[in-house]
Short mmCIF file of C-alpha atoms in Angstrom, two decimals:
data_model
loop_
_atom_site.label_atom_id
_atom_site.label_comp_id
_atom_site.label_asym_id
_atom_site.label_seq_id
_atom_site.Cartn_x
_atom_site.Cartn_y
_atom_site.Cartn_z
CA MET A 29 -131.67 -36.48 3.59
CA ALA A 30 -135.37 -36.13 4.41
CA GLN A 31 -137.80 -35.51 1.58
CA TYR A 32 -139.99 -32.42 1.78
CA ASN A 33 -143.04 -31.22 -0.09
CA GLN A 34 -143.84 -27.80 -1.47
CA LEU A 35 -146.58 -25.63 -0.05
CA THR A 36 -149.60 -25.72 -2.34
CA GLU A 37 -152.50 -23.27 -2.42
CA GLU A 38 -154.61 -25.96 -0.72
CA LEU A 39 -152.11 -26.29 2.15
CA ILE A 40 -151.89 -22.52 2.55
CA LEU A 41 -155.69 -22.44 2.87
CA GLN A 42 -155.43 -25.11 5.59
CA LEU A 43 -152.88 -23.00 7.45
CA GLN A 44 -155.09 -19.93 7.13
CA GLY A 45 -157.95 -21.94 8.57
CA ALA A 46 -155.80 -23.03 11.53
CA ALA A 47 -154.60 -19.48 12.26
CA PRO A 48 -157.05 -16.99 10.72
CA GLY A 49 -155.50 -13.61 10.01
CA HIS A 50 -152.05 -14.71 11.17
CA ILE A 51 -150.64 -16.14 7.92
CA LEU A 52 -148.47 -14.01 5.64
CA THR A 53 -147.57 -14.84 2.03
CA GLY A 54 -145.98 -13.17 -0.98
CA ASP A 55 -145.20 -9.48 -0.72
CA ASP A 56 -146.52 -9.35 2.85
CA ILE A 57 -143.40 -11.24 4.02
CA ASN A 58 -140.72 -8.85 5.25
CA GLU A 59 -137.20 -9.41 3.88
CA ASP A 60 -135.90 -9.51 7.48
CA TYR A 61 -137.38 -12.99 7.83
CA SER A 62 -134.79 -14.32 5.37
CA HIS A 63 -131.76 -13.86 7.65
CA ASP A 64 -130.55 -13.29 11.19
CA GLU A 65 -127.92 -10.83 12.51
CA MET A 66 -125.15 -12.69 10.65
CA PRO A 67 -126.24 -12.60 6.97
CA ILE A 68 -122.94 -14.21 5.92
CA TYR A 69 -124.65 -17.55 6.64
CA GLY A 70 -127.05 -16.93 3.80
CA LYS A 71 -130.51 -15.61 3.10
CA LYS A 72 -133.60 -17.60 2.24
CA ALA A 73 -137.15 -16.34 2.20
CA PRO A 74 -139.89 -18.50 3.71
CA GLN A 75 -142.92 -19.28 1.58
CA VAL A 76 -145.25 -18.60 4.50
CA VAL A 77 -144.85 -16.67 7.74
CA PHE A 78 -147.14 -17.55 10.63
CA ILE A 79 -147.42 -14.87 13.35
CA ALA A 80 -148.11 -17.03 16.40
CA HIS A 81 -150.52 -15.81 19.09
CA SER A 82 -151.06 -18.96 21.17
CA THR A 83 -149.62 -22.40 21.87
CA GLU A 84 -152.75 -23.99 20.40
CA GLU A 85 -152.33 -22.10 17.12
CA VAL A 86 -148.68 -23.16 16.93
CA ALA A 87 -149.69 -26.78 17.50
CA ALA A 88 -152.34 -26.65 14.77
CA VAL A 89 -149.92 -25.17 12.21
CA VAL A 90 -147.10 -27.56 13.07
CA LYS A 91 -149.46 -30.55 12.84
CA ILE A 92 -150.42 -29.58 9.29
CA CYS A 93 -146.76 -29.12 8.35
CA ASN A 94 -145.73 -32.46 9.83
CA GLU A 95 -148.52 -34.38 8.11
CA ASN A 96 -147.48 -32.86 4.79
CA LYS A 97 -143.68 -32.83 5.36
CA ILE A 98 -143.31 -29.07 5.14
CA PRO A 99 -140.15 -27.64 6.78
CA VAL A 100 -140.74 -25.36 9.79
CA THR A 101 -138.38 -22.70 11.17
CA PRO A 102 -139.08 -21.17 14.61
CA ARG A 103 -137.97 -17.56 15.03
CA GLY A 104 -137.92 -14.99 17.79
CA ALA A 105 -136.38 -11.56 17.37
CA GLY A 106 -133.88 -12.81 14.77
CA THR A 107 -130.85 -11.65 16.76
CA GLY A 108 -128.96 -14.94 16.42
CA LEU A 109 -125.39 -15.06 15.09
CA ALA A 110 -125.14 -18.57 13.62
CA GLY A 111 -127.91 -18.73 11.01
CA GLY A 112 -130.19 -20.62 13.37
CA ALA A 113 -133.39 -18.79 12.37
CA VAL A 114 -132.82 -18.81 8.61
CA PRO A 115 -135.45 -20.90 6.75
CA LEU A 116 -132.93 -22.75 4.58
CA LEU A 117 -135.60 -24.75 2.76
CA GLY A 118 -138.29 -22.06 2.63
CA GLY A 119 -141.44 -23.63 4.02
CA VAL A 120 -143.18 -22.11 7.05
CA LEU A 121 -141.48 -19.67 9.40
CA ILE A 122 -143.14 -19.31 12.81
CA ASP A 123 -142.69 -15.85 14.31
CA LEU A 124 -143.16 -15.96 18.10
CA THR A 125 -142.61 -12.28 18.87
CA LYS A 126 -146.33 -11.58 19.44
CA MET A 127 -146.39 -14.19 22.22
CA ASN A 128 -144.83 -11.59 24.48
CA LYS A 129 -146.79 -11.57 27.73
CA ILE A 130 -145.28 -11.80 31.20
CA LEU A 131 -148.03 -14.04 32.54
CA SER A 132 -147.46 -14.20 36.30
CA TYR A 133 -145.01 -14.17 39.20
CA ASP A 134 -144.85 -16.71 41.99
CA LEU A 135 -143.08 -14.60 44.60
CA GLU A 136 -143.02 -17.38 47.19
CA ASN A 137 -141.25 -19.81 44.85
CA PHE A 138 -139.22 -17.11 43.05
CA VAL A 139 -140.32 -17.94 39.51
CA VAL A 140 -141.89 -16.00 36.69
CA HIS A 141 -144.12 -17.48 33.97
CA VAL A 142 -143.68 -15.91 30.51
CA GLU A 143 -144.45 -16.47 26.87
CA ALA A 144 -141.46 -17.24 24.68
CA GLY A 145 -141.60 -13.96 22.75
CA VAL A 146 -140.98 -11.74 25.79
CA LEU A 147 -137.83 -9.67 25.27
CA LEU A 148 -134.94 -10.11 27.70
CA LYS A 149 -134.95 -6.33 28.28
CA ASP A 150 -138.63 -6.29 29.19
CA LEU A 151 -138.33 -9.14 31.68
CA ALA A 152 -135.25 -7.60 33.28
CA GLU A 153 -137.04 -4.28 33.78
CA ASP A 154 -140.23 -5.91 35.07
CA CYS A 155 -138.32 -8.11 37.52
CA ALA A 156 -136.54 -5.03 38.88
CA LYS A 157 -139.94 -3.50 39.74
CA GLN A 158 -140.63 -6.59 41.88
CA GLY A 159 -137.27 -6.29 43.65
CA LEU A 160 -136.07 -9.34 41.71
CA LEU A 161 -133.25 -10.12 39.32
CA TYR A 162 -133.48 -12.39 36.30
CA ALA A 163 -129.79 -13.21 36.36
CA PRO A 164 -128.96 -14.26 32.75
CA ASP A 165 -127.63 -11.20 30.96
CA PRO A 166 -126.76 -11.87 27.29
CA GLY A 167 -125.44 -8.85 25.42
CA GLU A 168 -128.42 -8.56 23.05
CA LYS A 169 -131.17 -7.20 25.29
CA LEU A 170 -133.73 -7.19 22.46
CA ALA A 171 -133.55 -10.97 22.04
CA CYS A 172 -136.56 -13.11 22.91
CA LEU A 173 -136.41 -15.37 25.96
CA GLY A 174 -137.40 -18.38 23.85
CA GLY A 175 -134.35 -17.79 21.68
CA ASN A 176 -132.15 -17.33 24.75
CA VAL A 177 -133.29 -20.72 26.02
CA ALA A 178 -133.01 -22.35 22.59
CA THR A 179 -129.32 -21.37 22.42
CA ASN A 180 -128.59 -21.54 26.17
CA ALA A 181 -127.40 -17.95 26.03
CA GLY A 182 -124.82 -17.08 28.67
CA GLY A 183 -123.93 -13.42 28.88
CA MET A 184 -122.06 -11.23 31.30
CA ARG A 185 -123.40 -12.50 34.63
CA ALA A 186 -122.79 -16.18 33.88
CA VAL A 187 -119.49 -16.08 35.79
CA LYS A 188 -121.40 -15.69 39.07
CA TYR A 189 -124.97 -16.74 38.43
CA GLY A 190 -124.73 -19.27 35.60
CA ALA A 191 -126.12 -19.42 32.06
CA THR A 192 -129.74 -19.42 30.93
CA ARG A 193 -130.00 -23.19 31.46
CA ASP A 194 -129.62 -22.68 35.21
CA TYR A 195 -132.77 -20.51 35.32
CA VAL A 196 -135.23 -22.64 33.35
CA ARG A 197 -137.57 -24.57 35.63
CA ALA A 198 -140.27 -25.59 33.16
CA MET A 199 -141.52 -25.01 29.63
CA THR A 200 -144.44 -25.65 27.32
CA VAL A 201 -143.34 -27.17 24.02
CA VAL A 202 -145.03 -27.91 20.73
CA LEU A 203 -143.41 -31.07 19.40
CA PRO A 204 -142.77 -31.51 15.66
CA THR A 205 -145.80 -33.80 15.53
CA GLY A 206 -148.05 -30.97 16.72
CA GLU A 207 -148.49 -32.41 20.20
CA ILE A 208 -148.33 -30.03 23.17
CA THR A 209 -146.33 -31.13 26.20
CA LYS A 210 -144.70 -29.70 29.31
CA PHE A 211 -141.16 -30.36 30.53
CA GLY A 212 -139.89 -29.61 34.04
CA ALA A 213 -141.70 -28.16 37.06
CA THR A 214 -141.60 -25.19 39.40
CA VAL A 215 -139.50 -27.16 41.90
CA SER A 216 -135.75 -26.64 42.10
CA LYS A 217 -134.66 -30.30 42.25
CA THR A 218 -135.41 -33.36 40.15
CA SER A 219 -134.22 -36.91 39.84
CA SER A 220 -137.20 -37.98 37.80
CA GLY A 221 -135.95 -39.71 34.69
CA TYR A 222 -134.15 -38.25 31.69
CA SER A 223 -134.10 -34.46 31.65
CA LEU A 224 -136.18 -33.66 28.58
CA LEU A 225 -136.15 -30.06 29.76
CA ASN A 226 -132.38 -29.90 29.38
CA LEU A 227 -132.52 -31.55 25.97
CA MET A 228 -134.70 -28.69 24.75
CA ILE A 229 -132.41 -26.03 26.22
CA GLY A 230 -129.73 -25.36 23.61
CA SER A 231 -131.47 -27.40 20.89
CA GLU A 232 -131.91 -24.32 18.66
CA GLY A 233 -135.45 -25.12 17.57
CA THR A 234 -134.55 -28.52 16.12
CA LEU A 235 -136.53 -30.61 18.62
CA GLY A 236 -139.66 -28.51 19.08
CA ILE A 237 -141.00 -25.01 19.62
CA ILE A 238 -140.88 -23.46 23.09
CA THR A 239 -144.02 -21.35 23.63
CA GLU A 240 -144.02 -20.71 27.41
CA LEU A 241 -141.36 -20.72 30.12
CA THR A 242 -141.18 -20.82 33.89
CA LEU A 243 -137.96 -19.06 34.89
CA LYS A 244 -136.17 -18.78 38.21
CA THR A 245 -135.59 -15.33 39.67
CA ILE A 246 -133.50 -14.22 42.63
CA VAL A 247 -133.67 -11.31 45.05
CA ALA A 248 -131.95 -8.33 43.45
CA PRO A 249 -128.70 -7.27 45.17
CA LYS A 250 -129.03 -4.03 47.11
CA GLU A 251 -125.72 -2.50 46.03
CA VAL A 252 -123.90 -2.71 42.68
CA ALA A 253 -120.76 -1.09 41.28
CA SER A 254 -118.61 -1.57 38.21
CA LEU A 255 -114.85 -1.20 37.85
CA ILE A 256 -113.05 -0.20 34.65
CA ILE A 257 -109.54 -1.59 34.93
CA PRO A 258 -106.97 -0.72 32.22
CA PHE A 259 -103.84 -2.81 31.61
CA GLU A 260 -100.82 -2.16 29.47
CA ASN A 261 -101.06 -5.59 27.82
CA LEU A 262 -103.50 -8.49 27.42
CA ASP A 263 -101.31 -11.03 29.26
CA ASP A 264 -101.41 -9.04 32.50
CA CYS A 265 -105.12 -8.38 31.99
CA ILE A 266 -106.05 -12.06 31.67
CA SER A 267 -103.61 -13.27 34.32
CA ALA A 268 -105.52 -11.16 36.86
CA VAL A 269 -108.77 -13.05 36.25
CA PRO A 270 -108.13 -16.27 38.27
CA LYS A 271 -106.98 -14.18 41.22
CA PHE A 272 -110.56 -13.05 41.86
CA LYS A 273 -111.61 -16.63 42.59
CA MET A 274 -108.39 -17.43 44.44
CA GLU A 275 -109.10 -14.50 46.77
CA HIS A 276 -112.66 -15.76 47.38
CA MET A 277 -114.28 -12.98 45.37
CA ASN A 278 -117.34 -13.69 43.29
CA PRO A 279 -117.87 -10.86 40.78
CA GLN A 280 -121.22 -10.59 39.05
CA ALA A 281 -119.48 -9.95 35.72
CA LEU A 282 -115.86 -10.17 34.60
CA GLU A 283 -115.35 -9.04 31.02
CA PHE A 284 -112.22 -8.40 28.97
CA MET A 285 -111.73 -6.32 25.85
CA GLU A 286 -108.82 -5.23 23.71
CA ARG A 287 -108.05 -1.59 22.90
CA GLU A 288 -109.22 -1.62 19.28
CA ILE A 289 -112.74 -2.86 20.05
CA VAL A 290 -113.10 -0.24 22.80
CA LEU A 291 -112.13 2.57 20.41
CA CYS A 292 -114.51 1.19 17.81
CA SER A 293 -117.38 1.13 20.29
CA GLU A 294 -116.70 4.60 21.64
CA ARG A 295 -116.73 5.98 18.11
CA TYR A 296 -120.14 4.34 17.70
CA ILE A 297 -121.73 5.66 20.91
CA GLY A 298 -120.01 9.05 20.63
CA LYS A 299 -118.69 9.00 24.18
CA SER A 300 -115.30 8.18 25.70
CA VAL A 301 -115.60 6.13 28.89
CA PHE A 302 -112.53 3.94 28.98
CA PRO A 303 -109.24 5.80 29.67
CA GLN A 304 -106.71 5.50 26.85
CA VAL A 305 -103.53 6.84 28.48
CA ILE A 306 -102.98 6.89 32.26
CA ASN A 307 -99.88 8.52 33.74
CA GLY A 308 -98.20 8.25 30.36
CA VAL A 309 -98.97 4.53 29.97
CA THR A 310 -101.17 3.40 27.05
CA ALA A 311 -103.93 0.94 27.92
CA ASN A 312 -104.12 -1.95 25.44
CA ALA A 313 -106.56 -4.19 27.32
CA TYR A 314 -109.28 -3.77 29.94
CA LEU A 315 -111.27 -5.67 32.51
CA LEU A 316 -114.81 -4.53 33.19
CA VAL A 317 -115.90 -5.96 36.54
CA THR A 318 -119.26 -5.71 38.29
CA LEU A 319 -119.55 -6.40 42.01
CA ASP A 320 -122.74 -6.72 44.03
CA ALA A 321 -123.39 -6.81 47.76
CA SER A 322 -126.10 -6.61 50.40
CA SER A 323 -124.85 -3.35 51.91
CA GLU A 324 -122.80 -0.31 51.00
CA ASP A 325 -120.09 -1.22 53.51
CA GLU A 326 -119.79 -4.72 52.05
CA LEU A 327 -119.59 -3.29 48.53
CA ASN A 328 -116.86 -0.83 49.53
CA ASP A 329 -114.86 -3.68 51.04
CA LEU A 330 -115.22 -5.67 47.81
CA ILE A 331 -114.10 -2.69 45.72
CA GLU A 332 -111.04 -2.21 47.91
CA GLN A 333 -110.17 -5.92 47.74
CA ALA A 334 -110.66 -6.06 43.97
CA SER A 335 -108.50 -2.97 43.51
CA GLU A 336 -105.67 -4.51 45.49
CA ILE A 337 -105.88 -7.70 43.44
CA VAL A 338 -105.66 -6.03 40.03
CA LEU A 339 -103.09 -3.42 40.94
CA GLU A 340 -100.79 -6.15 42.25
CA ALA A 341 -101.43 -8.02 38.98
CA GLY A 342 -100.25 -5.05 36.89
CA ALA A 343 -103.32 -2.88 36.36
CA ILE A 344 -102.51 0.72 35.49
CA ASP A 345 -105.43 2.10 37.50
CA VAL A 346 -108.94 1.31 38.80
CA LEU A 347 -111.93 3.50 37.93
CA VAL A 348 -115.05 3.00 40.04
CA ALA A 349 -118.57 3.47 38.64
CA ASP A 350 -120.86 3.41 41.67
CA THR A 351 -123.95 5.33 40.58
CA PRO A 352 -126.63 4.15 38.12
CA SER A 353 -125.56 6.69 35.48
CA LYS A 354 -121.88 5.83 35.80
CA ILE A 355 -122.62 2.11 35.65
CA LYS A 356 -124.80 2.67 32.58
CA ASP A 357 -122.00 4.57 30.87
CA ALA A 358 -119.45 1.90 31.80
CA TRP A 359 -121.54 -0.81 30.19
CA ALA A 360 -122.80 1.21 27.22
CA ALA A 361 -119.57 0.69 25.30
CA ARG A 362 -119.49 -3.05 26.13
CA SER A 363 -123.12 -3.51 25.10
CA SER A 364 -122.49 -1.77 21.76
CA PHE A 365 -119.56 -3.88 20.59
CA LEU A 366 -121.42 -5.82 17.89
CA ASP A 367 -123.34 -2.78 16.61
CA ALA A 368 -120.09 -0.81 16.50
CA ILE A 369 -118.34 -3.51 14.48
CA LEU A 370 -121.29 -3.75 12.10
CA ALA A 371 -121.26 0.02 11.60
CA GLU A 372 -117.63 0.00 10.43
CA THR A 373 -117.44 -3.33 8.61
CA LYS A 374 -118.61 -4.45 5.18
CA LEU A 375 -118.05 -8.20 5.65
CA LEU A 376 -118.24 -9.91 9.04
CA ASP A 377 -118.17 -13.35 10.61
CA GLU A 378 -117.77 -14.46 14.21
CA CYS A 379 -116.96 -17.36 16.49
CA ASP A 380 -117.68 -17.65 20.19
CA VAL A 381 -115.30 -20.39 21.26
CA VAL A 382 -114.88 -21.19 24.93
CA VAL A 383 -111.46 -22.16 26.29
CA PRO A 384 -109.99 -22.70 29.78
CA ILE A 385 -109.49 -19.37 31.53
CA ASN A 386 -105.72 -19.78 31.75
CA LYS A 387 -105.58 -20.25 27.96
CA ILE A 388 -107.38 -17.01 27.01
CA ALA A 389 -104.34 -14.80 26.43
CA SER A 390 -102.32 -17.40 24.49
CA TYR A 391 -105.37 -18.40 22.45
CA LEU A 392 -106.15 -14.80 21.49
CA ALA A 393 -102.52 -14.23 20.52
CA PHE A 394 -102.76 -17.35 18.34
CA ALA A 395 -106.05 -16.16 16.77
CA ASN A 396 -104.61 -12.71 16.04
CA LYS A 397 -101.57 -14.28 14.39
CA VAL A 398 -103.70 -16.60 12.25
CA GLY A 399 -106.00 -13.71 11.32
CA GLU A 400 -103.02 -11.71 10.10
CA GLU A 401 -101.78 -14.68 8.09
CA CYS A 402 -105.24 -15.08 6.53
CA GLY A 403 -105.46 -11.39 5.66
CA LEU A 404 -108.35 -10.66 8.05
CA THR A 405 -108.89 -7.94 10.64
CA ILE A 406 -109.59 -9.51 14.03
CA LYS A 407 -111.55 -7.80 16.81
CA SER A 408 -111.97 -9.65 20.10
CA PHE A 409 -113.70 -9.36 23.45
CA GLY A 410 -115.44 -11.75 25.77
CA HIS A 411 -116.27 -13.19 29.15
CA ALA A 412 -112.95 -13.47 30.96
CA GLY A 413 -114.55 -15.15 33.95
CA ASP A 414 -115.71 -18.21 31.99
CA GLY A 415 -113.37 -18.28 28.97
CA ASN A 416 -116.05 -17.53 26.36
CA LEU A 417 -114.41 -15.45 23.61
CA HIS A 418 -116.07 -13.46 20.85
CA ILE A 419 -113.65 -13.27 17.94
CA TYR A 420 -114.82 -11.28 14.90
CA GLN A 421 -113.31 -11.57 11.44
CA CYS A 422 -113.74 -8.34 9.49
CA SER A 423 -112.95 -6.96 6.04
CA ASN A 424 -113.81 -3.84 4.09
CA ASP A 425 -111.67 -4.69 1.06
CA LEU A 426 -112.40 -8.29 0.02
CA ASP A 427 -115.27 -9.54 -2.10
CA GLU A 428 -117.62 -11.94 -0.31
CA GLU A 429 -116.36 -15.11 -1.99
CA GLU A 430 -112.73 -14.42 -1.10
CA PHE A 431 -113.74 -13.36 2.41
CA LYS A 432 -115.54 -16.67 2.99
CA ILE A 433 -112.53 -18.63 1.74
CA ARG A 434 -110.23 -16.83 4.15
CA VAL A 435 -112.65 -17.16 7.07
CA GLU A 436 -113.01 -20.89 6.46
CA LYS A 437 -109.23 -21.25 6.56
CA PHE A 438 -109.16 -19.17 9.74
CA PHE A 439 -111.88 -21.29 11.38
CA ASP A 440 -110.21 -24.57 10.41
CA ILE A 441 -107.10 -23.53 12.29
CA ILE A 442 -108.49 -21.76 15.34
CA TYR A 443 -111.28 -24.26 16.09
CA LYS A 444 -108.74 -27.07 16.06
CA GLU A 445 -106.59 -25.05 18.44
CA ALA A 446 -109.56 -24.45 20.74
CA ILE A 447 -110.38 -28.16 20.83
CA ASP A 448 -106.74 -29.10 21.38
CA CYS A 449 -106.50 -26.81 24.40
CA GLY A 450 -109.65 -28.25 26.00
CA GLY A 451 -112.26 -25.85 24.65
CA LEU A 452 -115.51 -26.09 22.70
CA VAL A 453 -116.86 -24.63 19.47
CA SER A 454 -119.54 -22.42 20.99
CA GLY A 455 -120.08 -21.01 24.45
CA GLU A 456 -123.47 -19.35 23.91
CA HIS A 457 -124.31 -18.43 20.30
CA GLY A 458 -125.00 -21.97 19.15
CA ILE A 459 -124.19 -24.00 16.08
CA GLY A 460 -126.99 -22.98 13.73
CA SER A 461 -126.21 -23.77 10.10
CA GLY A 462 -122.74 -22.27 10.02
CA LYS A 463 -120.77 -24.39 12.52
CA ILE A 464 -122.04 -27.95 11.98
CA SER A 465 -118.80 -29.33 10.55
CA TYR A 466 -116.81 -27.85 13.42
CA LEU A 467 -119.22 -29.31 15.97
CA GLU A 468 -118.57 -32.82 14.63
CA GLU A 469 -114.82 -32.26 14.87
CA CYS A 470 -115.32 -31.12 18.45
CA VAL A 471 -117.65 -33.79 19.84
CA GLY A 472 -116.73 -36.71 17.56
CA LYS A 473 -118.77 -39.05 15.38
CA VAL A 474 -120.20 -41.09 18.27
CA ASN A 475 -121.68 -38.06 20.01
CA MET A 476 -122.87 -36.62 16.72
CA GLU A 477 -124.77 -39.84 15.98
CA LEU A 478 -126.35 -39.71 19.43
CA MET A 479 -127.56 -36.18 18.67
CA LYS A 480 -128.98 -37.32 15.34
CA GLY A 481 -130.77 -40.17 17.12
CA ILE A 482 -132.35 -37.74 19.58
CA LYS A 483 -133.41 -35.54 16.68
CA LYS A 484 -135.01 -38.51 14.92
CA THR A 485 -136.96 -39.49 18.04
CA PHE A 486 -138.38 -36.01 18.56
CA ASP A 487 -138.81 -35.19 14.87
CA PRO A 488 -139.33 -38.35 12.76
CA ASN A 489 -140.02 -36.36 9.57
CA SER A 490 -137.15 -33.89 10.18
CA ILE A 491 -139.40 -30.89 9.60
CA MET A 492 -138.18 -28.82 12.55
CA ASN A 493 -135.48 -26.29 11.65
CA PRO A 494 -133.70 -28.56 9.15
CA GLY A 495 -130.05 -27.87 8.38
CA LYS A 496 -129.15 -26.82 11.92
CA VAL A 497 -126.96 -28.23 14.74
CA CYS A 498 -126.64 -31.92 13.73
CA SER A 499 -128.65 -32.24 10.51
CA PRO A 500 -126.74 -30.72 7.58
CA ILE A 501 -128.43 -30.28 4.22
CA ASP A 502 -126.41 -31.28 1.18
CA GLY A 503 -125.50 -28.26 -0.89
CA VAL A 504 -126.60 -25.83 1.84
CA ASN A 505 -124.36 -26.42 4.88
#
């Protein structure tokens, strides 16, 4: 394990000199900096918080930390779900949320240049004003784009348009040594050596700090509609999913959810959107599908085709949301799933495994069975179109120590099952500090050593976000 030093008064003065007025210490440090949205992975307060305002300031602070072997933790909005932004060793936490400017659009090359602290919601709204669409659509709209890139967030539209990785053209990065460099370019193709850009995407702040991004945009579709499709059981619901592709349809989003999570969310938002009983048949699973098209006639044809597909596959009914307000209502429940679970749950953990699409139903049945055996309440939903499942373990009765023991047993079993059926440990939330052991089981020792070698090359003193992805800390991970 790397050896680190403690921050002294002299070093804090150096940091204050490098970033005047932007260094917080002591009681000025908000408790929120000690954890992300999944506090079960632990809390640890940083000794210093640096509110970044420019790439040059970040470089100056990181250079001081590297020269003195002080651990550094980059942080955006803190909406992560794997402990990735928790400063496990204290040290310096770098808050990038004030670097939140949308710098420029290049409308001829369909890219936008932003600072890393811009919120996903703000970019989406600003792109819409330009007649553009920033296609990645992770569920947490108040996340920072730098964090989205650092975890390769996927989201609802990944089934058609791809994950965040597919929209990153270039970035400015502060390396752990304090050097500033740029990866990638505005162009859409490259065969120019190793892709350092793609190494940074999904690296969760362990290889450097992303401060600026050049992101691809596309022309916004002219017509959009969403379909709420209830099924009597999950098997029929999931079996309908491959039929969309087989019938040459390309939905913008293709989500599934089980009955319990829908009821939980509707209690939270105070509005019932998803039908519970249709013609005397109880809905126990749903698809939420979004279609887009270049004309109203084309969209109507797609709706008719999609309806035929799902009704033949066993859907109870098809409800069409084809106005902005109806679409907003249809997605309000889906977007509130995590908040709804948090509102009703004392203890919570989560995994976002990804499995082959044809394994979703059997895998969820397996996870529900294991959850019952472990004495945990399981609530599930996810991206049916790409096999990325969000499986929450919940309890209102257990103490935290017993809950963690049961969750660990649950994870040991279901991660092995995911790997055995051709899946991976995480589809979009990342590894952080909480899933390192499962990552090694998934990718194997050889690949894990390759990752550690990459980490060592970028970060020889291991100061950058220690204890995450491939660098466990004894006694912490």
